[in-house]
Amino acid sequence: MEAPPRTTEGTASVTQEREQTLEHLLVRERSARRQAEALLGHKTHALYQANEVLQRTLSNLEGTISERTRALARTLVDLRGLAYFDGLTGAANRRLYRERLTMALAEARHGNGLALLCIDLDDFKHVNDCYGHSAGDEILRRLANRLRDGLGCGDTIARLAGDQFGVLLTGTNSPEAVLGTAENLRSRVAEAIYPTDLGVPVIVRCSIGIAQYPEHGENADALTSAADTAMYQAKRSGKDCTIRYDALLGQVQRQQFELEQALWAAIADEQFDLYYQPKITLEGGTRRTVGFEALLRWQHPLRGLLEPAEFIPFAESRRLIVPLGEWVLNRACRDARALLDAGLEFGSISINVTARQVAYPGFIRQVEAALRQTELPGCRLQLEITESVLIDDTARALDLFDALQELGVRVCLDDFGTRHASFGYLRRFSFDVLKIDRSFIDSLPDDPINVAIIESILPIAEKLGMTTVVEGVETTAQLEFLSARGCHTFQGFLFARPMPLPEACAYLA
């Protein structure tokens, strides 16, 4: 069946409708294009702004990186300075000194000269104590500059410790040239220094030790040790001098170190013992024991029984005398308590006390503790001191006498007349006992000078109320001479030799 034909009005209507639709689409397309162009413009502008920000950020970042790189480089320089140089004086530190010494040794093995100087300022602690650490630091800086100015361009000055410097000399094999340099440096140190705001000159002295390659060592450790040893020998020789290393110095130092270690071990391992020598009185014609002197012995594991003269002076020089003296004090009090508990009458036990022990701040506390722990009456303990205790610190000695008197402990002036003792000490200090040294007894009764000395001492001691003890009595003639002149307390081989505690108990029984 055929479709009906379209009319003219119908065709026009369709055409109009299509045109309207197309117009509408064109309007929408133009609107969308304007919106797209606007959005593109906005985004383009935003992108441009972001790019500008990014460029500025990048530029700032590049500047920051550059600055931080420079700062890092400066820090690395500073760290190298801290790692290799002393912050106070600007001298090389121990690390750089060691590295340069290692390099110099390599060159020295091909014929280049090499020497080390160890320079230690004498008593520099007094400078800090008197003028303060600020002035002390300034003095150290100036001294380091003086030492640096006295060296060649290939030499090194290093600060090794607070007041100790090391010098590395290269290019010389002559001992005379090295000694000349050392003496020149010592003279430079001794020139007066005027610290800022101090107003007074300060003069510093130094001790110098010299070691040369290869005579005194072929490696860094050996050379350093040799220079150090020589420096300490300069200290022991009176300070303010220069000493060249000698193999004998090293041997002595090793022996002293070994002795020090052995003494510490002996204290810890109880290798010591006390031997007792009786003090005898003949008053009334009857021999009676009125006391013992405790004498230290060291049962050395290799050398056998050693007497005090073989180790006490060394112990005192190394301050070992303080713990060793405390051991003697405690042991003597324990032995005295043992004698009392055994019902044996012995008078008192005396122990020798050195100036260094008395100078120890805790000395009186040690005495108090020993008496308290053993429940020993103070009158059973006697301390024998020499006049060096009185000379070193008179004020402390007076305080010591007062404290011991409160404890009931008696004090004996030992070795009277052998050093600086004078009758002025007998007047000023309240000694209970005066002990006359054996050096005045050996030649009695034939030596007129010693006879006169003894005849002068005995009546003065009696009038001052002191008991007089004479040590070193070995002959009947000596005993008779002393007894006839009023001395009634004796100690010596004529009566008994020092003995361990069990024998002392048997002696008293």
Coordinates of C-alpha atoms in Angstrom, one line a residue:
M1 CA 0.0 0.0 0.0
E2 CA 1.6 3.4 -1.0
A3 CA 2.3 6.2 1.6
P4 CA 0.3 9.3 1.2
P5 CA 2.1 12.2 -0.5
R6 CA 3.5 15.0 1.7
T7 CA 2.0 18.4 1.5
T8 CA 4.0 21.7 1.0
E9 CA 3.1 22.8 4.5
G10 CA 4.4 19.6 6.0
T11 CA 7.8 19.8 4.2
A12 CA 8.3 23.4 5.3
S13 CA 7.6 22.5 8.9
V14 CA 10.2 19.8 8.9
T15 CA 12.8 22.1 7.3
Q16 CA 12.1 24.7 9.9
E17 CA 12.4 22.3 12.7
R18 CA 15.8 21.1 11.4
E19 CA 17.1 24.6 11.0
Q20 CA 16.1 25.4 14.6
T21 CA 17.8 22.3 15.8
L22 CA 21.0 23.2 13.9
E23 CA 20.9 26.7 15.2
H24 CA 20.6 25.4 18.7
L25 CA 23.5 23.1 18.2
L26 CA 25.6 26.0 16.8
V27 CA 24.8 28.1 19.8
R28 CA 25.8 25.4 22.1
E29 CA 29.0 24.7 20.1
R30 CA 29.9 28.4 20.2
S31 CA 29.2 28.5 24.0
A32 CA 31.3 25.4 24.6
R33 CA 34.1 26.8 22.5
R34 CA 34.1 30.1 24.5
Q35 CA 34.1 28.1 27.8
A36 CA 36.9 25.9 26.5
E37 CA 38.9 29.0 25.4
A38 CA 38.3 30.6 28.8
L39 CA 39.3 27.4 30.6
L40 CA 42.4 27.1 28.4
G41 CA 43.4 30.7 29.1
H42 CA 42.8 30.2 32.8
K43 CA 44.8 27.0 32.9
T44 CA 47.6 28.5 30.8
H45 CA 47.8 31.4 33.1
A46 CA 47.9 29.1 36.2
L47 CA 50.5 27.0 34.5
Y48 CA 52.6 30.1 33.8
Q49 CA 52.3 31.2 37.4
A50 CA 53.2 27.7 38.6
N51 CA 56.2 27.8 36.3
E52 CA 57.3 31.1 37.7
V53 CA 57.0 29.8 41.2
L54 CA 58.9 26.7 40.2
Q55 CA 61.6 28.8 38.7
R56 CA 61.9 30.9 41.8
T57 CA 62.0 27.8 44.0
L58 CA 64.6 26.2 41.8
S59 CA 66.7 29.3 41.9
N60 CA 66.4 29.5 45.7
L61 CA 67.1 25.8 46.0
E62 CA 70.2 26.2 43.9
G63 CA 71.3 29.1 46.2
T64 CA 70.6 27.0 49.3
I65 CA 72.5 24.0 47.9
S66 CA 75.4 26.3 47.0
E67 CA 75.5 27.9 50.5
R68 CA 75.1 24.5 52.2
T69 CA 77.9 23.1 50.0
R70 CA 80.1 26.0 51.1
A71 CA 79.1 25.5 54.7
L72 CA 79.8 21.8 54.5
A73 CA 83.2 22.6 53.1
R74 CA 83.8 25.0 55.9
T75 CA 82.6 22.4 58.4
L76 CA 84.9 19.8 56.9
V77 CA 87.8 22.2 57.3
D78 CA 86.8 22.9 60.9
L79 CA 86.4 19.1 61.6
R80 CA 89.8 18.5 60.1
G81 CA 91.1 21.2 62.4
L82 CA 89.4 19.6 65.4
A83 CA 90.8 16.2 64.3
Y84 CA 94.4 17.3 63.8
F85 CA 95.0 20.5 65.7
D86 CA 94.7 21.6 69.4
G87 CA 91.8 24.0 69.8
L88 CA 93.6 26.1 72.5
T89 CA 97.1 26.6 71.1
G90 CA 96.7 25.8 67.4
A91 CA 99.5 23.3 67.6
A92 CA 99.2 19.8 66.2
N93 CA 97.4 17.4 68.4
R94 CA 98.5 13.9 69.3
R95 CA 96.8 12.3 66.2
L96 CA 98.6 14.6 63.7
Y97 CA 101.8 14.4 65.6
R98 CA 101.7 10.6 65.4
E99 CA 100.9 10.7 61.7
R100 CA 103.8 13.0 60.9
L101 CA 106.1 10.9 63.1
T102 CA 105.1 7.8 61.1
M103 CA 105.9 9.6 57.8
A104 CA 109.2 11.0 59.2
L105 CA 110.2 7.6 60.3
A106 CA 109.8 6.3 56.7
E107 CA 112.0 9.1 55.5
A108 CA 114.5 8.6 58.3
R109 CA 115.0 5.0 57.2
H110 CA 116.5 6.4 54.0
G111 CA 119.0 8.6 55.9
N112 CA 116.9 11.6 56.9
G113 CA 117.5 12.7 60.6
L114 CA 114.8 12.4 63.2
A115 CA 114.6 13.4 66.9
L116 CA 111.7 13.8 69.4
L117 CA 111.6 16.3 72.3
C118 CA 109.1 15.8 75.1
I119 CA 108.6 19.2 76.9
D120 CA 106.7 19.3 80.2
L121 CA 106.1 22.6 81.9
D122 CA 107.3 22.5 85.5
D123 CA 104.7 23.0 88.3
F124 CA 102.3 24.6 85.8
K125 CA 99.4 23.6 88.1
H126 CA 100.6 26.4 90.4
V127 CA 100.0 29.0 87.6
N128 CA 96.4 27.9 87.2
D129 CA 95.9 27.8 91.0
C130 CA 97.4 31.2 91.5
Y131 CA 96.2 33.2 88.5
G132 CA 93.2 31.2 87.2
H133 CA 92.7 29.0 84.1
S134 CA 92.0 31.9 81.8
A135 CA 95.5 33.3 82.4
G136 CA 96.9 29.8 82.3
D137 CA 95.3 29.2 78.8
E138 CA 96.8 32.5 77.6
I139 CA 100.2 31.5 78.8
L140 CA 99.9 28.1 77.1
R141 CA 99.0 29.8 73.8
R142 CA 102.0 32.2 74.0
L143 CA 104.3 29.4 74.9
A144 CA 103.1 27.3 72.0
N145 CA 103.8 30.3 69.7
R146 CA 107.3 30.7 71.2
L147 CA 108.1 27.0 70.6
R148 CA 106.7 27.2 67.1
D149 CA 108.9 30.2 66.3
G150 CA 112.0 28.3 67.5
L151 CA 111.5 25.5 65.0
G152 CA 112.3 24.9 61.3
C153 CA 109.7 24.8 58.6
G154 CA 109.8 21.0 58.5
D155 CA 109.5 20.5 62.2
T156 CA 106.3 19.9 64.2
I157 CA 105.1 21.3 67.5
A158 CA 102.2 19.4 69.2
R159 CA 100.3 19.7 72.4
L160 CA 100.2 16.2 73.9
A161 CA 98.6 16.9 77.2
G162 CA 97.5 19.8 79.4
D163 CA 101.0 21.3 80.0
Q164 CA 103.0 18.9 77.8
F165 CA 104.3 19.5 74.3
G166 CA 106.0 17.2 71.8
V167 CA 108.4 18.4 69.1
L168 CA 109.4 16.4 66.0
L169 CA 112.7 17.5 64.5
T170 CA 113.6 16.3 61.1
G171 CA 116.7 16.7 58.9
T172 CA 119.3 16.5 61.5
N173 CA 121.4 13.5 62.8
S174 CA 123.7 15.6 65.1
P175 CA 123.1 15.1 68.8
E176 CA 124.7 18.4 69.4
A177 CA 122.3 20.2 67.0
V178 CA 119.3 18.5 68.7
L179 CA 120.6 19.5 72.1
G180 CA 121.1 23.0 70.9
T181 CA 117.5 23.2 69.7
A182 CA 116.2 21.8 72.9
E183 CA 118.2 24.3 75.0
N184 CA 117.0 27.2 72.8
L185 CA 113.4 26.1 73.3
R186 CA 113.9 25.8 77.0
S187 CA 115.3 29.4 77.1
R188 CA 112.3 30.6 75.1
V189 CA 109.9 29.1 77.6
A190 CA 111.7 30.7 80.5
E191 CA 111.3 34.3 79.2
A192 CA 108.8 36.3 81.2
I193 CA 105.2 36.4 80.1
Y194 CA 102.8 39.3 80.8
P195 CA 99.3 37.9 80.6
T196 CA 96.5 40.3 79.7
D197 CA 95.0 42.1 82.8
L198 CA 97.3 40.3 85.2
G199 CA 99.7 43.1 85.8
V200 CA 102.6 40.8 86.9
P201 CA 105.1 38.8 84.9
V202 CA 104.9 35.0 85.0
I203 CA 108.0 32.9 84.5
V204 CA 107.5 29.2 83.5
R205 CA 110.2 26.6 83.4
C206 CA 110.2 23.3 81.6
S207 CA 111.9 19.9 81.6
I208 CA 112.9 18.4 78.3
G209 CA 113.6 14.8 77.3
I210 CA 115.4 13.9 74.0
A211 CA 115.2 10.7 71.9
Q212 CA 116.8 10.2 68.5
Y213 CA 116.3 7.7 65.7
P214 CA 117.6 5.0 65.5
E215 CA 119.8 5.0 68.6
H216 CA 116.9 5.3 71.0
G217 CA 114.2 3.5 69.0
E218 CA 113.3 2.4 65.5
N219 CA 109.5 2.9 65.7
A220 CA 107.1 5.5 67.0
D221 CA 106.2 3.8 70.3
A222 CA 109.9 3.2 71.2
L223 CA 110.9 6.8 70.4
T224 CA 108.0 8.4 72.2
S225 CA 108.6 6.2 75.3
A226 CA 112.3 7.1 75.3
A227 CA 111.6 10.9 75.1
D228 CA 109.0 10.5 77.8
T229 CA 111.4 8.6 80.0
A230 CA 114.2 11.2 79.5
M231 CA 111.8 14.0 80.4
Y232 CA 110.8 12.3 83.7
Q233 CA 114.5 11.9 84.5
A234 CA 114.9 15.6 84.0
K235 CA 112.1 16.1 86.5
R236 CA 113.8 13.9 89.0
S237 CA 117.1 15.7 88.4
G238 CA 115.6 18.9 89.8
K239 CA 113.5 20.1 86.8
D240 CA 114.3 23.0 84.4
C241 CA 116.9 20.9 82.5
T242 CA 117.3 18.9 79.4
I243 CA 118.3 15.2 79.4
R244 CA 119.1 12.9 76.5
Y245 CA 117.7 9.4 76.7
D246 CA 120.0 6.6 77.9
A247 CA 119.2 2.9 77.9
L248 CA 119.9 2.8 81.6
L249 CA 117.0 5.2 82.2
G250 CA 114.6 2.9 80.4
Q251 CA 115.8 -0.1 82.5
V252 CA 115.4 1.8 85.7
Q253 CA 111.9 3.0 84.7
R254 CA 110.9 -0.6 83.9
Q255 CA 112.2 -1.8 87.2
Q256 CA 110.3 0.9 89.0
F257 CA 107.1 0.2 87.2
E258 CA 107.5 -3.5 88.0
L259 CA 108.1 -2.7 91.6
E260 CA 105.1 -0.5 91.8
Q261 CA 102.9 -3.2 90.3
A262 CA 104.3 -5.8 92.6
L263 CA 103.6 -3.5 95.7
W264 CA 100.0 -3.1 94.7
A265 CA 99.7 -6.8 94.2
A266 CA 101.4 -7.4 97.6
I267 CA 98.9 -5.2 99.4
A268 CA 96.0 -6.9 97.7
D269 CA 97.4 -10.4 98.3
E270 CA 98.5 -9.8 101.9
Q271 CA 102.2 -10.6 101.2
F272 CA 103.3 -8.3 104.0
D273 CA 103.9 -9.3 107.6
L274 CA 104.8 -7.4 110.8
Y275 CA 107.8 -8.4 112.9
Y276 CA 108.0 -7.1 116.5
Q277 CA 111.1 -5.9 118.3
P278 CA 110.6 -5.5 122.1
K279 CA 111.4 -2.4 124.1
I280 CA 112.9 -3.2 127.4
T281 CA 113.1 -1.3 130.7
L282 CA 115.6 -2.1 133.5
E283 CA 114.0 0.2 136.1
G284 CA 114.2 -1.4 139.5
G285 CA 116.8 -3.8 138.3
T286 CA 114.2 -6.0 136.6
R287 CA 114.0 -6.6 132.9
R288 CA 110.5 -5.9 131.6
T289 CA 108.9 -5.5 128.2
V290 CA 107.1 -2.2 127.9
G291 CA 106.4 -2.2 124.2
F292 CA 107.1 -3.5 120.7
E293 CA 108.0 -1.7 117.6
A294 CA 106.2 -3.1 114.6
L295 CA 108.6 -3.5 111.7
L296 CA 107.2 -4.2 108.2
R297 CA 108.4 -7.2 106.1
W298 CA 107.5 -8.1 102.6
Q299 CA 107.4 -11.8 101.8
H300 CA 108.2 -11.3 98.1
P301 CA 107.2 -14.3 96.0
L302 CA 110.5 -14.3 94.1
R303 CA 113.0 -12.5 96.3
G304 CA 112.0 -13.8 99.7
L305 CA 111.8 -11.7 102.9
L306 CA 112.5 -8.0 102.2
E307 CA 113.1 -5.4 104.8
P308 CA 111.5 -1.9 104.7
A309 CA 114.7 -0.2 103.3
E310 CA 114.2 -2.1 100.1
F311 CA 110.7 -0.8 99.3
I312 CA 109.4 1.9 101.7
P313 CA 111.3 4.8 100.1
F314 CA 109.9 3.8 96.7
A315 CA 106.4 3.3 98.1
E316 CA 106.5 6.8 99.6
S317 CA 107.6 8.4 96.3
R318 CA 104.7 6.7 94.5
R319 CA 102.1 7.5 97.2
L320 CA 101.7 3.8 97.9
I321 CA 102.7 4.6 101.4
V322 CA 99.1 5.6 102.3
P323 CA 97.4 2.3 101.6
L324 CA 100.5 0.4 102.8
G325 CA 100.6 2.5 106.0
E326 CA 96.9 1.8 106.6
W327 CA 97.5 -1.9 106.3
V328 CA 100.3 -1.7 108.9
L329 CA 98.0 0.4 111.2
N330 CA 95.2 -2.1 111.0
R331 CA 97.4 -5.2 111.3
A332 CA 99.2 -3.7 114.3
C333 CA 96.0 -3.0 116.1
R334 CA 94.7 -6.5 115.4
D335 CA 97.9 -8.0 116.7
A336 CA 97.7 -5.8 119.8
R337 CA 94.1 -7.0 120.4
A338 CA 95.3 -10.6 120.0
L339 CA 98.0 -10.1 122.7
L340 CA 95.4 -8.5 125.1
D341 CA 92.9 -11.3 124.4
A342 CA 95.7 -13.8 125.2
G343 CA 96.2 -12.2 128.6
L344 CA 99.8 -11.0 127.7
E345 CA 101.0 -7.6 129.0
F346 CA 103.1 -5.8 126.4
G347 CA 102.6 -2.1 127.0
S348 CA 102.0 -0.6 123.6
I349 CA 102.8 -1.3 120.0
S350 CA 104.5 1.5 118.0
I351 CA 104.4 1.9 114.2
N352 CA 106.3 4.3 112.0
V353 CA 104.4 7.0 110.2
T354 CA 105.8 9.0 107.4
A355 CA 105.2 12.7 106.4
R356 CA 103.1 11.6 103.4
Q357 CA 100.8 9.5 105.6
V358 CA 100.2 12.4 108.0
A359 CA 99.6 14.8 105.0
Y360 CA 96.8 12.4 103.8
P361 CA 93.5 14.1 104.8
G362 CA 92.0 10.9 106.0
F363 CA 94.8 9.8 108.3
I364 CA 93.1 10.5 111.6
R365 CA 90.0 8.7 110.4
Q366 CA 92.2 5.7 109.6
V367 CA 93.5 5.7 113.2
E368 CA 90.0 6.1 114.7
A369 CA 88.7 3.3 112.5
A370 CA 91.5 0.9 113.4
L371 CA 91.0 1.5 117.1
R372 CA 87.3 1.2 116.9
Q373 CA 87.2 -2.0 114.8
T374 CA 89.6 -3.8 117.2
E375 CA 88.2 -2.2 120.3
L376 CA 91.8 -1.3 121.2
P377 CA 92.4 1.5 123.8
G378 CA 94.3 4.4 122.3
C379 CA 97.1 4.1 124.9
R380 CA 98.1 0.7 123.4
L381 CA 99.1 2.4 120.2
Q382 CA 102.1 4.6 119.7
L383 CA 103.0 6.5 116.5
E384 CA 106.7 7.1 115.7
I385 CA 107.2 10.2 113.5
T386 CA 110.3 12.0 112.2
E387 CA 110.9 15.7 112.3
S388 CA 110.1 15.9 108.6
V389 CA 106.4 15.7 109.6
L390 CA 106.9 18.8 111.7
I391 CA 108.9 20.7 109.0
D392 CA 106.5 20.0 106.1
D393 CA 103.4 21.4 107.8
T394 CA 103.7 22.7 111.3
A395 CA 100.1 23.8 111.6
R396 CA 98.8 20.3 110.5
A397 CA 101.3 18.7 112.9
L398 CA 99.8 20.6 115.8
D399 CA 96.3 19.6 114.8
L400 CA 97.5 16.0 114.5
F401 CA 98.9 16.1 118.1
D402 CA 95.6 17.4 119.4
A403 CA 93.5 14.7 117.6
L404 CA 95.8 11.9 118.7
Q405 CA 95.8 13.2 122.3
E406 CA 92.0 13.0 122.3
L407 CA 92.2 9.4 121.1
G408 CA 94.8 8.6 123.8
V409 CA 97.4 7.6 121.3
R410 CA 101.0 8.4 122.3
V411 CA 103.5 10.1 119.9
C412 CA 107.2 9.4 119.7
L413 CA 109.8 11.7 118.0
D414 CA 111.8 9.1 116.1
D415 CA 115.5 9.4 114.9
F416 CA 116.0 12.5 117.0
G417 CA 119.1 14.5 115.9
T418 CA 119.6 12.8 112.6
R419 CA 118.0 15.4 110.3
H420 CA 116.7 18.9 111.2
A421 CA 115.4 18.1 114.7
S422 CA 116.1 20.8 117.2
F423 CA 115.2 21.3 120.9
G424 CA 112.7 23.8 119.7
Y425 CA 110.5 21.0 118.5
L426 CA 110.6 19.4 122.0
R427 CA 109.4 22.7 123.4
R428 CA 106.6 23.3 120.9
F429 CA 105.2 19.8 120.5
S430 CA 104.0 17.6 123.3
F431 CA 105.8 14.4 122.6
D432 CA 105.3 11.5 124.9
V433 CA 108.5 9.7 123.9
L434 CA 111.9 10.7 122.5
K435 CA 113.8 8.1 120.6
I436 CA 117.5 8.5 120.2
D437 CA 118.8 7.3 116.8
R438 CA 121.2 4.4 116.7
S439 CA 123.8 6.5 114.9
F440 CA 124.7 8.1 118.3
I441 CA 124.9 4.7 120.0
D442 CA 127.1 2.7 117.7
S443 CA 130.4 4.3 118.9
L444 CA 129.5 4.5 122.6
P445 CA 131.1 4.7 125.0
D446 CA 134.3 5.5 123.2
D447 CA 133.3 8.5 121.1
P448 CA 133.5 11.7 123.2
I449 CA 131.2 13.7 120.8
N450 CA 128.4 11.2 121.0
V451 CA 128.9 10.9 124.7
A452 CA 128.4 14.7 125.0
I453 CA 125.3 14.6 122.8
I454 CA 123.7 11.8 124.8
E455 CA 124.6 13.4 128.1
S456 CA 122.8 16.6 126.8
I457 CA 119.7 15.0 125.5
L458 CA 118.8 12.7 128.4
P459 CA 118.4 15.2 131.1
I460 CA 116.4 17.6 128.9
A461 CA 114.0 14.9 127.9
E462 CA 113.6 13.9 131.6
K463 CA 112.8 17.5 132.6
L464 CA 110.3 17.8 129.8
G465 CA 108.5 14.7 131.1
M466 CA 109.3 12.5 128.1
T467 CA 110.2 8.8 128.2
T468 CA 113.5 8.2 126.4
V469 CA 114.1 5.2 124.3
V470 CA 117.5 4.3 122.9
E471 CA 117.5 2.1 119.8
G472 CA 120.4 0.0 118.4
V473 CA 121.8 -1.2 121.7
E474 CA 124.0 -4.2 120.9
T475 CA 126.6 -4.4 123.6
T476 CA 126.8 -4.6 127.3
A477 CA 129.1 -1.6 127.4
Q478 CA 126.5 0.5 125.6
L479 CA 123.8 -0.6 128.0
E480 CA 125.9 0.1 131.1
F481 CA 126.9 3.6 129.8
L482 CA 123.2 4.5 129.0
S483 CA 121.8 3.1 132.3
A484 CA 124.4 5.0 134.3
R485 CA 123.1 8.3 132.7
G486 CA 119.5 7.7 133.5
C487 CA 118.2 6.0 130.4
H488 CA 116.1 2.9 131.3
T489 CA 114.3 1.9 128.0
F490 CA 116.2 0.2 125.3
Q491 CA 115.7 -1.5 122.0
G492 CA 118.3 -3.5 120.1
F493 CA 119.9 -6.9 119.3
L494 CA 121.3 -7.1 122.8
F495 CA 117.8 -8.0 123.9
A496 CA 116.0 -9.5 120.9
R497 CA 115.8 -9.3 117.2
P498 CA 112.5 -8.5 115.4
M499 CA 110.2 -11.5 115.5
P500 CA 106.8 -12.6 114.0
L501 CA 103.8 -12.4 116.3
P502 CA 103.8 -16.1 117.4
E503 CA 107.4 -15.7 118.6
A504 CA 106.4 -12.4 120.3
C505 CA 103.7 -14.2 122.2
A506 CA 106.2 -16.8 123.3
Y507 CA 108.6 -14.1 124.3
L508 CA 106.0 -12.5 126.6
A509 CA 104.8 -15.7 128.1

